[in-house]
């Protein structure tokens, strides 16, 4: 940098410099910090970090995980090739992570910057902004099929918590107890082998939330189970519309703009109701949206399965198990079809926010 340009840069107010830098992605900012001591000071200042976070939260990104074609072979121990791409990423990010082998990879969003990856019982934390992945200590084994886990962010402490549910059967294998363990991830902290914390209380039957399915015979007030990440205590939240909890309906929980939502899709008539927990303390729900699925291009009430992924720029992002996503404008109540992304039924999709959170393996 020439002497004249250094003088010109020195004349620019700090607020303007921070505003300019806040528009850059995390990966570029990491390189800019190496330019000079002045830039390093600007780009590590709490004012800049808060400004960048506020801008990133308004411009959240869609992250896609392209699964391997042969992930069903449990005897295949080749290294897994993880291929990610986002809506603002140039090209495709592809790497082989230590410990991950060929097999189905679950992607668990946190609602913030990091994403949790699960492959054959191995948990990894992943920062898409920095293209950094860290393998986490081994969790307790479980005989349950699938992955019973959640991943969340606590803004007040700038920590992530990974919650894992597992079962312990008795000696006869007829009954089992559901247990819970939690791991806390701190910015720049090293995760040790004893990082899992076992909760003393048994899991009843995160904040984290899980649906309690009909086969578990839940009561009217025990259809949604919660786990407060700060106090690490369990609780229940009543279903907002119990009469819709019937056979033929498809229900799931999702986070929209920082609020818990229950998405309830009726088979006949084909509509989706989106309920928002407006008051978590008093447990007050409001039906925010009613979506007429007959307006969705290519909708088939026998074959189409609807998943709402999140909310961006006034639109609900909808995955209908096709090669592209659909976007529902909540103001006009019309759908628009996104570009062809060649999505497959097992493509992992989530929303993430750019973050400087540092992972250490």
XYZ file of C-alpha atoms in Angstrom:
361
model
C 0.000 0.000 0.000
C 1.512 3.391 -1.037
C 2.168 6.200 1.450
C -0.518 8.366 -0.173
C -3.149 5.621 0.127
C -2.224 5.059 3.781
C -2.844 8.764 4.445
C -6.182 8.585 2.592
C -7.235 5.514 4.589
C -6.294 7.238 7.848
C -8.727 10.041 7.055
C -11.705 7.703 6.709
C -13.753 7.584 9.944
C -13.667 4.281 11.836
C -17.446 3.843 11.524
C -17.234 4.019 7.716
C -14.324 1.565 7.581
C -16.244 -0.864 9.787
C -19.352 -0.489 7.640
C -17.396 -1.288 4.484
C -15.668 -4.313 5.987
C -18.931 -5.637 7.468
C -20.160 -6.370 3.936
C -17.390 -8.903 3.327
C -17.710 -12.658 4.035
C -15.912 -14.138 7.043
C -13.344 -15.955 4.907
C -12.203 -12.687 3.241
C -12.137 -10.809 6.548
C -9.780 -13.453 7.922
C -7.306 -12.557 5.155
C -7.824 -8.818 5.655
C -6.780 -9.152 9.295
C -3.299 -10.066 8.075
C -2.844 -6.863 6.025
C -1.841 -4.510 8.850
C -2.114 -3.903 12.580
C -4.671 -1.178 11.906
C -6.932 -3.524 9.953
C -6.477 -6.220 12.566
C -7.596 -3.771 15.241
C -10.660 -2.732 13.245
C -11.683 -6.266 12.323
C -11.405 -7.627 15.872
C -13.087 -4.665 17.563
C -16.380 -5.588 19.347
C -18.171 -2.782 17.473
C -17.223 -4.313 14.113
C -18.058 -7.877 15.201
C -21.533 -6.795 16.321
C -22.065 -4.824 13.092
C -21.025 -7.813 10.977
C -23.318 -10.144 12.957
C -26.323 -7.825 12.517
C -25.722 -7.676 8.779
C -25.193 -11.450 8.547
C -28.461 -12.124 10.391
C -30.296 -10.099 7.740
C -28.557 -12.009 4.954
C -28.655 -15.609 6.135
C -27.580 -18.264 3.669
C -28.914 -21.611 2.510
C -26.440 -24.459 2.975
C -26.750 -27.669 0.959
C -25.077 -31.019 1.667
C -24.766 -33.255 -1.367
C -24.772 -36.850 -0.115
C -22.629 -39.658 -1.510
C -24.380 -41.871 -4.022
C -23.539 -45.133 -2.215
C -24.171 -44.277 1.428
C -26.182 -47.422 2.185
C -23.220 -49.800 2.349
C -22.424 -50.100 6.056
C -19.344 -52.249 5.284
C -17.765 -49.504 3.186
C -15.101 -47.743 5.278
C -13.752 -45.376 2.635
C -13.394 -41.742 3.667
C -16.564 -39.707 3.196
C -16.421 -36.926 0.621
C -18.533 -34.051 1.961
C -19.693 -31.641 -0.757
C -21.303 -28.387 0.361
C -22.520 -25.374 -1.542
C -24.390 -22.253 -0.430
C -26.456 -19.623 -2.202
C -23.545 -17.147 -2.094
C -20.593 -19.536 -2.442
C -18.495 -19.572 -5.588
C -18.205 -23.186 -6.636
C -18.551 -26.195 -4.368
C -16.713 -26.806 -1.108
C -15.496 -30.402 -1.064
C -13.319 -32.112 1.516
C -12.658 -35.374 3.328
C -13.116 -35.015 7.072
C -11.096 -37.108 9.520
C -13.181 -39.921 10.968
C -16.089 -39.643 8.540
C -16.578 -42.681 6.334
C -18.977 -43.433 3.505
C -22.479 -43.535 4.949
C -25.494 -41.294 5.379
C -24.588 -37.946 6.940
C -27.178 -36.107 9.041
C -27.000 -32.309 9.131
C -28.387 -30.685 12.290
C -28.698 -26.876 12.121
C -28.196 -24.656 15.157
C -30.272 -21.711 13.944
C -27.051 -19.683 13.892
C -23.564 -20.131 12.404
C -22.366 -23.663 13.152
C -23.875 -26.895 11.847
C -23.565 -30.335 13.415
C -22.768 -33.287 11.157
C -23.457 -36.880 12.238
C -21.998 -39.870 10.425
C -22.381 -43.418 11.849
C -22.589 -42.088 15.411
C -19.680 -39.658 14.990
C -20.498 -36.011 15.738
C -18.631 -33.127 14.088
C -19.047 -29.358 14.369
C -18.815 -27.485 11.083
C -18.338 -23.766 10.392
C -19.310 -23.186 6.723
C -18.035 -19.587 6.853
C -14.472 -20.659 7.647
C -14.743 -24.060 5.937
C -13.567 -25.645 9.183
C -14.732 -28.962 10.653
C -13.876 -30.430 14.066
C -14.559 -33.980 15.174
C -16.166 -34.144 18.616
C -15.571 -36.732 21.372
C -17.458 -40.000 21.116
C -21.041 -39.939 22.391
C -22.811 -42.668 24.342
C -24.007 -45.569 22.144
C -27.727 -46.050 21.627
C -29.876 -48.813 20.213
C -32.379 -46.312 18.801
C -32.495 -46.007 15.034
C -31.554 -42.679 13.506
C -30.087 -39.739 15.410
C -31.837 -38.211 18.428
C -29.900 -34.992 18.849
C -30.260 -31.220 18.723
C -27.844 -28.350 18.254
C -28.430 -24.833 19.555
C -26.793 -21.455 20.158
C -26.872 -19.292 23.309
C -26.259 -15.683 22.262
C -25.736 -14.346 25.793
C -22.661 -16.550 26.315
C -21.665 -17.099 22.653
C -21.762 -20.858 23.166
C -23.190 -23.789 21.256
C -24.720 -26.818 22.930
C -25.062 -30.267 21.414
C -27.753 -32.401 23.057
C -27.783 -36.169 22.539
C -30.550 -38.517 23.666
C -29.757 -42.201 24.021
C -31.431 -45.220 25.578
C -30.255 -47.808 28.088
C -32.024 -51.170 28.068
C -32.378 -53.395 31.078
C -30.702 -56.797 31.237
C -33.703 -58.523 29.680
C -33.899 -55.922 26.920
C -37.628 -55.382 27.484
C -37.590 -51.874 28.948
C -35.297 -48.936 28.491
C -34.560 -45.549 30.012
C -33.930 -42.458 27.908
C -30.862 -40.520 29.045
C -29.436 -37.194 27.940
C -25.912 -35.830 27.557
C -24.842 -32.295 26.628
C -21.641 -30.881 25.167
C -20.800 -27.161 25.292
C -18.673 -25.570 22.561
C -16.897 -22.300 23.382
C -15.336 -19.917 20.883
C -11.746 -21.032 20.376
C -12.027 -23.604 23.153
C -10.523 -27.072 22.978
C -13.005 -29.951 23.243
C -11.648 -32.710 25.499
C -12.654 -36.354 25.791
C -14.690 -35.610 28.944
C -16.657 -32.752 27.381
C -19.956 -34.671 27.477
C -22.004 -33.811 30.565
C -24.517 -36.434 31.692
C -27.790 -34.965 32.980
C -28.887 -36.520 36.245
C -32.577 -36.267 35.403
C -34.008 -38.834 33.046
C -35.455 -37.492 29.822
C -39.286 -37.514 30.226
C -41.231 -40.142 27.932
C -34.190 -27.731 23.549
C -34.541 -23.994 24.410
C -34.714 -27.377 22.317
C -37.974 -28.963 21.276
C -39.035 -32.437 20.162
C -42.374 -33.830 19.034
C -43.675 -36.706 21.182
C -45.280 -39.053 18.711
C -48.635 -40.777 18.971
C -47.036 -44.168 19.549
C -45.694 -42.873 22.871
C -49.274 -42.214 24.080
C -48.687 -38.549 25.032
C -51.279 -36.593 26.959
C -52.784 -33.384 25.603
C -50.203 -31.277 27.465
C -47.223 -33.481 26.610
C -47.121 -33.410 22.823
C -44.043 -31.164 22.633
C -41.053 -31.717 24.904
C -38.560 -28.938 25.579
C -35.060 -28.626 26.994
C -33.879 -25.211 28.179
C -30.249 -24.894 27.082
C -29.316 -22.407 29.810
C -30.859 -24.214 32.788
C -30.612 -27.691 31.209
C -34.062 -28.654 32.473
C -36.869 -30.505 30.690
C -40.440 -29.366 30.300
C -43.540 -29.765 28.136
C -45.466 -27.373 25.906
C -49.121 -28.028 24.995
C -49.995 -28.577 21.358
C -51.559 -25.389 19.884
C -54.414 -27.190 18.151
C -54.946 -30.645 19.607
C -57.885 -31.573 17.385
C -55.539 -31.608 14.371
C -53.351 -34.273 15.970
C -54.927 -37.060 13.935
C -53.881 -39.748 11.500
C -53.162 -38.421 8.023
C -51.614 -35.136 9.149
C -47.930 -34.336 8.858
C -46.450 -32.231 11.669
C -42.970 -31.021 12.509
C -41.238 -28.231 14.417
C -39.114 -25.495 12.873
C -37.495 -22.226 13.926
C -38.693 -19.106 12.096
C -37.088 -15.756 12.944
C -35.999 -17.011 16.348
C -39.422 -18.369 17.314
C -40.644 -21.937 17.706
C -43.169 -22.911 15.040
C -45.297 -25.981 14.523
C -46.064 -26.787 10.899
C -49.286 -28.768 10.555
C -50.171 -30.080 7.083
C -53.658 -31.456 6.462
C -54.172 -34.130 3.836
C -57.730 -33.007 3.054
C -58.107 -30.177 2.290
C -54.428 -29.785 1.338
C -53.396 -26.824 3.481
C -50.485 -26.138 5.807
C -51.007 -24.188 9.025
C -48.004 -22.531 10.642
C -48.392 -21.928 14.396
C -45.936 -19.645 16.227
C -45.236 -19.793 19.960
C -45.653 -16.070 20.638
C -45.198 -16.333 24.412
C -42.971 -19.217 25.584
C -43.644 -18.381 29.249
C -47.445 -18.355 29.087
C -47.340 -20.932 26.238
C -49.526 -18.870 23.905
C -49.706 -20.002 20.273
C -50.993 -18.046 17.269
C -51.788 -19.385 13.813
C -49.596 -17.099 11.713
C -50.014 -18.529 8.212
C -52.429 -20.783 6.337
C -50.946 -21.977 3.046
C -53.121 -23.317 0.222
C -50.979 -26.118 -1.220
C -53.100 -26.416 -4.372
C -51.329 -23.241 -5.568
C -47.943 -24.964 -5.385
C -46.722 -25.971 -8.855
C -46.641 -29.739 -9.296
C -48.364 -30.426 -5.975
C -49.732 -33.973 -5.620
C -51.715 -34.622 -2.432
C -50.698 -38.289 -2.551
C -46.963 -37.876 -3.226
C -45.795 -34.385 -2.273
C -44.295 -33.932 1.184
C -43.875 -30.350 2.413
C -41.007 -29.147 4.622
C -40.632 -25.513 5.645
C -36.922 -24.796 6.101
C -36.995 -21.214 7.327
C -37.828 -17.592 6.618
C -35.797 -15.217 4.425
C -36.704 -11.763 3.063
C -40.448 -12.074 3.608
C -40.688 -15.594 2.221
C -41.027 -19.087 3.665
C -38.513 -21.493 2.125
C -40.243 -24.735 1.171
C -38.721 -28.051 0.216
C -41.221 -30.248 -1.609
C -38.720 -33.038 -2.400
C -38.099 -31.758 -5.931
C -34.955 -30.579 -7.737
C -35.583 -26.973 -6.704
C -36.971 -25.032 -3.762
C -40.189 -23.044 -3.598
C -40.666 -19.698 -1.853
C -43.978 -18.599 -0.337
C -44.488 -14.839 -0.057
C -46.317 -14.308 3.232
C -47.686 -10.913 2.113
C -49.014 -11.798 -1.350
C -49.672 -15.474 -0.480
C -48.181 -16.607 -3.776
C -45.475 -19.154 -4.518
C -42.439 -18.606 -6.699
C -40.219 -21.409 -7.928
C -36.472 -21.183 -7.390
C -33.755 -22.161 -9.878
C -32.955 -25.809 -10.541
C -30.371 -26.915 -7.957
C -30.477 -30.604 -8.902
C -31.540 -31.444 -5.354
C -32.068 -35.070 -4.394
C -34.401 -36.463 -1.768
C -31.474 -36.992 0.615
C -29.834 -33.580 0.055
C -29.340 -31.908 3.422
C -30.593 -28.312 3.544
C -30.469 -25.730 6.317
C -30.085 -21.996 6.956
C -26.963 -20.629 8.600
C -25.509 -17.256 9.599
C -21.923 -16.254 8.916
C -19.848 -16.452 12.099
C -16.284 -15.943 13.310
C -16.729 -18.770 15.829
C -13.393 -20.611 15.992
C -13.355 -24.416 16.087
C -10.363 -26.348 17.377
C -10.099 -30.072 16.672
